């Protein structure tokens, strides 16, 4: 290879790298600008919430007391899939407040629930886990 062809090759490599970088930045901008899921279609949110609940995302600890299927574990955390609520009305707002604050004085369990179950969650993660929890009892009879 002559010195010139080496120069041409490296110039091409730089041009390619710069092109890739521009593409990269552009696609990130598009991803950020994407509108959120239309209201009522919160499947993605619920799926993310399930990930948090079962500990696959954000180190969520809910499953350690409420069970992987959220049906509760005796002495630890109550069933969250039925329509019986010990501390409120089962609304999304109620679930969010409860998860954020924890439950210092449980009614049946032997141990309290720490805020966020022990690992702090962002507002978006709280939103997701609340969507998941409320979805569980949506079809329950009582
Ligand atoms: C260390 C155990 C523990 C962890 C971890 C935990 N909880 Fe709880 N949870 C409890 C206890 C205890 C109660 C209250 C039970 C009682 O009053 O007898 C409770 C109650 C609740 C309630 C209210 C239930 C009702 O009937 O009113 C919700 C909702 C809830 N937890 C959601 C979650 C979510 C979501 C997570 C994860 C972010 C989580 N919990 C993590 C122990 C836990």
GROMACS .gro file of C-alpha atoms and ligand atoms in nm:
model
  185
    1UNK     CA    1   0.000   0.000   0.000
    2UNK     CA    2   0.124   0.345  -0.079
    3UNK     CA    3   0.117   0.620   0.177
    4UNK     CA    4  -0.161   0.787  -0.020
    5UNK     CA    5  -0.388   0.488  -0.021
    6UNK     CA    6  -0.345   0.456   0.355
    7UNK     CA    7  -0.455   0.816   0.387
    8UNK     CA    8  -0.758   0.756   0.165
    9UNK     CA    9  -0.850   0.450   0.368
   10UNK     CA   10  -0.832   0.627   0.699
   11UNK     CA   11  -1.027   0.923   0.564
   12UNK     CA   12  -1.300   0.680   0.458
   13UNK     CA   13  -1.300   0.514   0.797
   14UNK     CA   14  -1.341   0.849   0.968
   15UNK     CA   15  -1.624   0.945   0.735
   16UNK     CA   16  -1.799   0.614   0.805
   17UNK     CA   17  -1.761   0.655   1.180
   18UNK     CA   18  -1.896   1.010   1.165
   19UNK     CA   19  -2.192   0.887   0.960
   20UNK     CA   20  -2.266   0.616   1.212
   21UNK     CA   21  -2.251   0.868   1.494
   22UNK     CA   22  -2.498   1.100   1.320
   23UNK     CA   23  -2.735   0.809   1.263
   24UNK     CA   24  -2.702   0.708   1.625
   25UNK     CA   25  -2.781   1.055   1.759
   26UNK     CA   26  -3.070   1.091   1.516
   27UNK     CA   27  -3.234   0.764   1.618
   28UNK     CA   28  -3.198   0.850   1.988
   29UNK     CA   29  -3.375   1.178   1.923
   30UNK     CA   30  -3.656   0.996   1.744
   31UNK     CA   31  -3.691   0.746   2.030
   32UNK     CA   32  -3.713   1.028   2.285
   33UNK     CA   33  -3.964   1.219   2.079
   34UNK     CA   34  -4.195   0.920   2.047
   35UNK     CA   35  -4.537   0.979   2.198
   36UNK     CA   36  -4.629   0.756   2.491
   37UNK     CA   37  -4.882   0.478   2.442
   38UNK     CA   38  -5.234   0.607   2.388
   39UNK     CA   39  -5.447   0.617   2.701
   40UNK     CA   40  -5.629   0.296   2.779
   41UNK     CA   41  -5.359   0.093   2.605
   42UNK     CA   42  -5.126   0.046   2.899
   43UNK     CA   43  -5.012  -0.308   2.821
   44UNK     CA   44  -4.648  -0.200   2.798
   45UNK     CA   45  -4.675  -0.019   3.130
   46UNK     CA   46  -4.832  -0.323   3.296
   47UNK     CA   47  -4.559  -0.548   3.153
   48UNK     CA   48  -4.292  -0.316   3.292
   49UNK     CA   49  -4.470  -0.317   3.626
   50UNK     CA   50  -4.472  -0.696   3.630
   51UNK     CA   51  -4.096  -0.690   3.572
   52UNK     CA   52  -4.050  -0.463   3.872
   53UNK     CA   53  -4.291  -0.665   4.087
   54UNK     CA   54  -4.112  -0.992   4.012
   55UNK     CA   55  -3.765  -0.842   4.058
   56UNK     CA   56  -3.649  -0.860   3.696
   57UNK     CA   57  -3.641  -0.480   3.666
   58UNK     CA   58  -3.503  -0.220   3.908
   59UNK     CA   59  -3.438  -0.479   4.178
   60UNK     CA   60  -3.806  -0.475   4.277
   61UNK     CA   61  -3.877  -0.671   4.595
   62UNK     CA   62  -4.258  -0.696   4.591
   63UNK     CA   63  -4.248  -1.067   4.508
   64UNK     CA   64  -4.050  -1.152   4.820
   65UNK     CA   65  -4.353  -1.075   5.039
   66UNK     CA   66  -4.651  -1.087   4.802
   67UNK     CA   67  -4.532  -1.388   4.601
   68UNK     CA   68  -4.426  -1.406   4.235
   69UNK     CA   69  -4.793  -1.442   4.136
   70UNK     CA   70  -4.897  -1.167   4.384
   71UNK     CA   71  -5.134  -1.409   4.556
   72UNK     CA   72  -4.976  -1.332   4.890
   73UNK     CA   73  -4.756  -1.512   5.140
   74UNK     CA   74  -4.881  -1.591   5.486
   75UNK     CA   75  -4.745  -1.359   5.752
   76UNK     CA   76  -4.561  -1.146   5.493
   77UNK     CA   77  -4.772  -0.970   5.229
   78UNK     CA   78  -5.141  -1.002   5.143
   79UNK     CA   79  -5.300  -1.125   4.818
   80UNK     CA   80  -5.312  -0.838   4.567
   81UNK     CA   81  -5.514  -1.023   4.303
   82UNK     CA   82  -5.852  -1.018   4.479
   83UNK     CA   83  -6.081  -0.726   4.547
   84UNK     CA   84  -6.027  -0.732   4.923
   85UNK     CA   85  -5.814  -0.436   5.032
   86UNK     CA   86  -5.695  -0.393   5.389
   87UNK     CA   87  -5.576  -0.035   5.356
   88UNK     CA   88  -5.781   0.144   5.091
   89UNK     CA   89  -5.999   0.123   4.782
   90UNK     CA   90  -5.767  -0.057   4.539
   91UNK     CA   91  -5.748   0.243   4.304
   92UNK     CA   92  -5.428   0.325   4.119
   93UNK     CA   93  -5.383   0.631   4.341
   94UNK     CA   94  -5.423   0.423   4.654
   95UNK     CA   95  -5.170   0.166   4.532
   96UNK     CA   96  -4.920   0.439   4.441
   97UNK     CA   97  -4.952   0.610   4.781
   98UNK     CA   98  -4.929   0.280   4.967
   99UNK     CA   99  -4.624   0.160   4.778
  100UNK     CA  100  -4.449   0.495   4.820
  101UNK     CA  101  -4.516   0.521   5.194
  102UNK     CA  102  -4.506   0.153   5.283
  103UNK     CA  103  -4.719   0.018   5.566
  104UNK     CA  104  -4.568   0.067   5.908
  105UNK     CA  105  -4.865  -0.084   6.093
  106UNK     CA  106  -4.987  -0.394   5.909
  107UNK     CA  107  -5.330  -0.530   6.001
  108UNK     CA  108  -5.262  -0.901   5.954
  109UNK     CA  109  -4.899  -0.954   5.859
  110UNK     CA  110  -4.631  -0.999   6.120
  111UNK     CA  111  -4.387  -0.765   5.941
  112UNK     CA  112  -4.437  -0.410   5.808
  113UNK     CA  113  -4.399  -0.313   5.443
  114UNK     CA  114  -4.107  -0.072   5.394
  115UNK     CA  115  -4.150   0.222   5.149
  116UNK     CA  116  -4.132   0.082   4.793
  117UNK     CA  117  -4.091  -0.260   4.950
  118UNK     CA  118  -3.732  -0.167   5.031
  119UNK     CA  119  -3.579  -0.049   4.701
  120UNK     CA  120  -3.667   0.309   4.595
  121UNK     CA  121  -3.850   0.335   4.262
  122UNK     CA  122  -3.866   0.632   4.025
  123UNK     CA  123  -4.203   0.798   3.960
  124UNK     CA  124  -4.223   0.615   3.625
  125UNK     CA  125  -4.146   0.281   3.789
  126UNK     CA  126  -4.405   0.350   4.060
  127UNK     CA  127  -4.659   0.428   3.789
  128UNK     CA  128  -4.578   0.098   3.615
  129UNK     CA  129  -4.593  -0.120   3.925
  130UNK     CA  130  -4.925   0.043   4.027
  131UNK     CA  131  -5.067  -0.025   3.679
  132UNK     CA  132  -4.962  -0.389   3.715
  133UNK     CA  133  -5.107  -0.430   4.066
  134UNK     CA  134  -5.443  -0.274   3.974
  135UNK     CA  135  -5.461  -0.486   3.659
  136UNK     CA  136  -5.439  -0.804   3.869
  137UNK     CA  137  -5.771  -0.758   4.044
  138UNK     CA  138  -5.948  -0.592   3.752
  139UNK     CA  139  -6.116  -0.920   3.653
  140UNK     CA  140  -6.158  -1.057   4.006
  141UNK     CA  141  -6.512  -1.113   4.137
  142UNK     CA  142  -6.456  -1.018   4.497
  143LIG     C1  143  -4.117  -0.682   5.335
  143LIG     C2  144  -4.241  -0.732   5.277
  143LIG     C3  145  -4.309  -0.654   5.168
  143LIG     C4  146  -4.258  -0.610   5.048
  143LIG     C5  147  -4.116  -0.629   4.996
  143LIG     C6  148  -4.366  -0.546   4.978
  143LIG     N1  149  -4.480  -0.550   5.053
  143LIG    FE1  150  -4.662  -0.475   5.000
  143LIG     N2  151  -4.734  -0.525   5.184
  143LIG     C7  152  -4.665  -0.586   5.286
  143LIG     C8  153  -4.742  -0.585   5.407
  143LIG     C9  154  -4.698  -0.641   5.541
  143LIG    C10  155  -4.864  -0.522   5.376
  143LIG    C11  156  -4.982  -0.493   5.471
  143LIG    C12  157  -5.045  -0.622   5.518
  143LIG    C13  158  -5.134  -0.604   5.639
  143LIG     O1  159  -5.181  -0.493   5.666
  143LIG     O2  160  -5.156  -0.705   5.709
  143LIG    C14  161  -4.856  -0.485   5.234
  143LIG    C15  162  -4.959  -0.424   5.164
  143LIG    C16  163  -4.951  -0.386   5.033
  143LIG    C17  164  -5.060  -0.326   4.961
  143LIG    C18  165  -5.197  -0.291   5.016
  143LIG    C19  166  -5.281  -0.418   5.023
  143LIG    C20  167  -5.417  -0.400   5.085
  143LIG     O3  168  -5.486  -0.502   5.100
  143LIG     O4  169  -5.457  -0.287   5.118
  143LIG    C21  170  -5.016  -0.307   4.832
  143LIG    C22  171  -5.095  -0.246   4.719
  143LIG    C23  172  -4.880  -0.354   4.826
  143LIG     N3  173  -4.844  -0.401   4.951
  143LIG    C24  174  -4.801  -0.352   4.714
  143LIG    C25  175  -4.664  -0.381   4.714
  143LIG    C26  176  -4.578  -0.358   4.602
  143LIG    C27  177  -4.622  -0.307   4.466
  143LIG    C28  178  -4.451  -0.391   4.642
  143LIG    C29  179  -4.321  -0.375   4.565
  143LIG    C30  180  -4.291  -0.242   4.515
  143LIG    C31  181  -4.461  -0.439   4.779
  143LIG     N4  182  -4.592  -0.429   4.819
  143LIG    C32  183  -4.355  -0.489   4.853
  143LIG    C33  184  -4.537  -0.639   5.275
  143LIG    C34  185  -4.449  -0.614   5.170
   0.00000   0.00000   0.00000
